[in-house]
PDB file of C-alpha atoms in Angstrom:
ATOM      1  CA  UNK A   1     -20.606 -19.763   1.539  1.00  0.00           C
ATOM      2  CA  UNK A   2     -20.646 -16.528  -0.474  1.00  0.00           C
ATOM      3  CA  UNK A   3     -21.836 -14.581   2.567  1.00  0.00           C
ATOM      4  CA  UNK A   4     -18.912 -15.929   4.647  1.00  0.00           C
ATOM      5  CA  UNK A   5     -16.415 -15.190   1.878  1.00  0.00           C
ATOM      6  CA  UNK A   6     -17.757 -11.674   1.588  1.00  0.00           C
ATOM      7  CA  UNK A   7     -17.440 -11.148   5.352  1.00  0.00           C
ATOM      8  CA  UNK A   8     -13.841 -12.403   5.280  1.00  0.00           C
ATOM      9  CA  UNK A   9     -13.001 -10.176   2.308  1.00  0.00           C
ATOM     10  CA  UNK A  10     -14.450  -7.130   4.102  1.00  0.00           C
ATOM     11  CA  UNK A  11     -12.475  -7.884   7.267  1.00  0.00           C
ATOM     12  CA  UNK A  12      -9.261  -8.038   5.225  1.00  0.00           C
ATOM     13  CA  UNK A  13     -10.117  -4.822   3.371  1.00  0.00           C
ATOM     14  CA  UNK A  14     -10.862  -3.101   6.698  1.00  0.00           C
ATOM     15  CA  UNK A  15      -7.242  -3.752   7.690  1.00  0.00           C
ATOM     16  CA  UNK A  16      -5.540  -3.352   4.305  1.00  0.00           C
ATOM     17  CA  UNK A  17      -6.935   0.005   3.211  1.00  0.00           C
ATOM     18  CA  UNK A  18      -6.070   1.907   6.423  1.00  0.00           C
ATOM     19  CA  UNK A  19      -2.632   0.263   6.401  1.00  0.00           C
ATOM     20  CA  UNK A  20      -1.953   1.585   2.898  1.00  0.00           C
ATOM     21  CA  UNK A  21      -3.062   5.046   4.015  1.00  0.00           C
ATOM     22  CA  UNK A  22      -0.882   4.851   7.136  1.00  0.00           C
ATOM     23  CA  UNK A  23       2.155   3.951   5.041  1.00  0.00           C
ATOM     24  CA  UNK A  24       1.540   6.991   2.839  1.00  0.00           C
ATOM     25  CA  UNK A  25       1.170   9.146   5.950  1.00  0.00           C
ATOM     26  CA  UNK A  26       4.425   7.749   7.372  1.00  0.00           C
ATOM     27  CA  UNK A  27       6.262   8.570   4.130  1.00  0.00           C
ATOM     28  CA  UNK A  28       4.898  12.121   4.256  1.00  0.00           C
ATOM     29  CA  UNK A  29       5.880  12.407   7.938  1.00  0.00           C
ATOM     30  CA  UNK A  30       9.365  11.174   7.069  1.00  0.00           C
ATOM     31  CA  UNK A  31       9.698  13.801   4.337  1.00  0.00           C
ATOM     32  CA  UNK A  32       8.664  16.502   6.817  1.00  0.00           C
ATOM     33  CA  UNK A  33      11.252  15.226   9.298  1.00  0.00           C
ATOM     34  CA  UNK A  34      13.935  15.351   6.596  1.00  0.00           C
ATOM     35  CA  UNK A  35      12.997  18.937   5.795  1.00  0.00           C
ATOM     36  CA  UNK A  36      12.992  19.874   9.494  1.00  0.00           C
ATOM     37  CA  UNK A  37      16.480  18.459  10.012  1.00  0.00           C
ATOM     38  CA  UNK A  38      17.881  20.311   6.996  1.00  0.00           C
ATOM     39  CA  UNK A  39      16.029  23.527   7.763  1.00  0.00           C
ATOM     40  CA  UNK A  40      17.024  23.335  11.424  1.00  0.00           C
ATOM     41  CA  UNK A  41      20.680  22.945  10.539  1.00  0.00           C
ATOM     42  CA  UNK A  42      20.464  25.936   8.196  1.00  0.00           C
ATOM     43  CA  UNK A  43      18.672  28.137  10.718  1.00  0.00           C
ATOM     44  CA  UNK A  44      21.165  27.167  13.418  1.00  0.00           C
ATOM     45  CA  UNK A  45      23.972  28.011  10.960  1.00  0.00           C
ATOM     46  CA  UNK A  46      25.566  24.707  11.860  1.00  0.00           C
ATOM     47  CA  UNK A  47      28.091  22.919   9.662  1.00  0.00           C
ATOM     48  CA  UNK A  48      26.868  20.416   7.071  1.00  0.00           C
ATOM     49  CA  UNK A  49      28.247  17.557   9.165  1.00  0.00           C
ATOM     50  CA  UNK A  50      25.851  18.245  12.057  1.00  0.00           C
ATOM     51  CA  UNK A  51      23.177  15.536  12.233  1.00  0.00           C
ATOM     52  CA  UNK A  52      24.531  13.880   9.089  1.00  0.00           C
ATOM     53  CA  UNK A  53      24.106  10.365  10.502  1.00  0.00           C
ATOM     54  CA  UNK A  54      20.606  11.212  11.625  1.00  0.00           C
ATOM     55  CA  UNK A  55      19.759  12.489   8.156  1.00  0.00           C
ATOM     56  CA  UNK A  56      21.191   9.326   6.591  1.00  0.00           C
ATOM     57  CA  UNK A  57      19.113   7.157   8.925  1.00  0.00           C
ATOM     58  CA  UNK A  58      15.955   9.126   8.190  1.00  0.00           C
ATOM     59  CA  UNK A  59      16.656   8.756   4.454  1.00  0.00           C
ATOM     60  CA  UNK A  60      17.165   5.012   4.897  1.00  0.00           C
ATOM     61  CA  UNK A  61      13.925   4.800   6.854  1.00  0.00           C
ATOM     62  CA  UNK A  62      12.198   6.477   3.904  1.00  0.00           C
ATOM     63  CA  UNK A  63      13.623   3.875   1.525  1.00  0.00           C
ATOM     64  CA  UNK A  64      12.353   1.109   3.799  1.00  0.00           C
ATOM     65  CA  UNK A  65       8.919   2.728   4.066  1.00  0.00           C
ATOM     66  CA  UNK A  66       8.701   2.898   0.289  1.00  0.00           C
ATOM     67  CA  UNK A  67       9.802  -0.740   0.056  1.00  0.00           C
ATOM     68  CA  UNK A  68       7.082  -1.668   2.558  1.00  0.00           C
ATOM     69  CA  UNK A  69       4.547   0.335   0.562  1.00  0.00           C
ATOM     70  CA  UNK A  70       5.489  -1.583  -2.577  1.00  0.00           C
ATOM     71  CA  UNK A  71       5.168  -4.932  -0.773  1.00  0.00           C
ATOM     72  CA  UNK A  72       1.727  -3.997   0.522  1.00  0.00           C
ATOM     73  CA  UNK A  73       0.719  -2.895  -2.972  1.00  0.00           C
ATOM     74  CA  UNK A  74       1.810  -6.304  -4.271  1.00  0.00           C
ATOM     75  CA  UNK A  75      -0.165  -7.992  -1.493  1.00  0.00           C
ATOM     76  CA  UNK A  76      -3.188  -5.880  -2.468  1.00  0.00           C
ATOM     77  CA  UNK A  77      -2.771  -7.023  -6.059  1.00  0.00           C
ATOM     78  CA  UNK A  78      -2.554 -10.664  -4.954  1.00  0.00           C
ATOM     79  CA  UNK A  79      -5.628 -10.257  -2.752  1.00  0.00           C
ATOM     80  CA  UNK A  80      -7.471  -8.704  -5.691  1.00  0.00           C
ATOM     81  CA  UNK A  81      -6.573 -11.784  -7.723  1.00  0.00           C
ATOM     82  CA  UNK A  82      -7.787 -14.059  -4.907  1.00  0.00           C
ATOM     83  CA  UNK A  83     -11.022 -12.061  -4.810  1.00  0.00           C
ATOM     84  CA  UNK A  84     -11.679 -13.013  -8.434  1.00  0.00           C
ATOM     85  CA  UNK A  85     -10.687 -16.611  -7.816  1.00  0.00           C
ATOM     86  CA  UNK A  86     -13.344 -17.033  -5.113  1.00  0.00           C
ATOM     87  CA  UNK A  87     -16.076 -15.369  -7.156  1.00  0.00           C
ATOM     88  CA  UNK A  88     -16.097 -11.909  -5.556  1.00  0.00           C
ATOM     89  CA  UNK A  89     -14.681 -10.005  -8.525  1.00  0.00           C
ATOM     90  CA  UNK A  90     -17.548  -7.519  -8.759  1.00  0.00           C
ATOM     91  CA  UNK A  91     -17.348  -6.495  -5.084  1.00  0.00           C
ATOM     92  CA  UNK A  92     -15.885  -3.107  -4.086  1.00  0.00           C
ATOM     93  CA  UNK A  93     -14.377  -2.439  -0.670  1.00  0.00           C
ATOM     94  CA  UNK A  94     -14.092   1.341  -0.676  1.00  0.00           C
ATOM     95  CA  UNK A  95     -10.536   1.601  -1.949  1.00  0.00           C
ATOM     96  CA  UNK A  96     -11.436   3.878  -4.837  1.00  0.00           C
ATOM     97  CA  UNK A  97      -8.502   4.615  -7.102  1.00  0.00           C
ATOM     98  CA  UNK A  98      -6.118   2.444  -5.102  1.00  0.00           C
ATOM     99  CA  UNK A  99      -7.312  -0.976  -6.192  1.00  0.00           C
ATOM    100  CA  UNK A 100      -5.014  -2.563  -8.715  1.00  0.00           C
ATOM    101  CA  UNK A 101      -6.826  -3.854 -11.781  1.00  0.00           C
ATOM    102  CA  UNK A 102      -7.023  -7.610 -12.130  1.00  0.00           C
ATOM    103  CA  UNK A 103      -4.610  -9.184 -14.597  1.00  0.00           C
ATOM    104  CA  UNK A 104      -6.108 -10.329 -17.925  1.00  0.00           C
ATOM    105  CA  UNK A 105      -5.772 -14.007 -16.930  1.00  0.00           C
ATOM    106  CA  UNK A 106      -7.949 -13.410 -13.876  1.00  0.00           C
ATOM    107  CA  UNK A 107     -10.512 -11.578 -15.972  1.00  0.00           C
ATOM    108  CA  UNK A 108     -10.672 -14.551 -18.332  1.00  0.00           C
ATOM    109  CA  UNK A 109     -10.968 -16.856 -15.308  1.00  0.00           C
ATOM    110  CA  UNK A 110     -13.855 -14.797 -13.894  1.00  0.00           C
ATOM    111  CA  UNK A 111     -15.612 -14.619 -17.262  1.00  0.00           C
ATOM    112  CA  UNK A 112     -15.270 -18.356 -17.764  1.00  0.00           C
ATOM    113  CA  UNK A 113     -16.936 -19.020 -14.410  1.00  0.00           C
ATOM    114  CA  UNK A 114     -19.714 -16.576 -15.201  1.00  0.00           C
ATOM    115  CA  UNK A 115     -20.410 -18.341 -18.503  1.00  0.00           C
ATOM    116  CA  UNK A 116     -20.251 -21.811 -16.894  1.00  0.00           C
ATOM    117  CA  UNK A 117     -22.773 -20.868 -14.219  1.00  0.00           C
TER     118      UNK A 117
END
């Protein structure tokens, strides 16, 4: 059972970690696009109103990307909690520095199971 749970956890981590990295990359790409639009307008000596709607849409896309990033972070946190609940709390999946710490209640839950075993 533990072996199967570990395999499932690794398959989830293999999707989650690259997804988090891709969201960060998309936010960076969006920032570069914003800079290119503004710089391009300046270099073209175009009025401020040129590409204004495009700039607004790119800014809105950035907000949505950041919202998505936050939702995925929350999902990561919830998955981390589930990891403790199924007895895999000590397992690392290669997401160094990005893994949210377990909440104190989960730590107590994990400790209780360790003592009961």
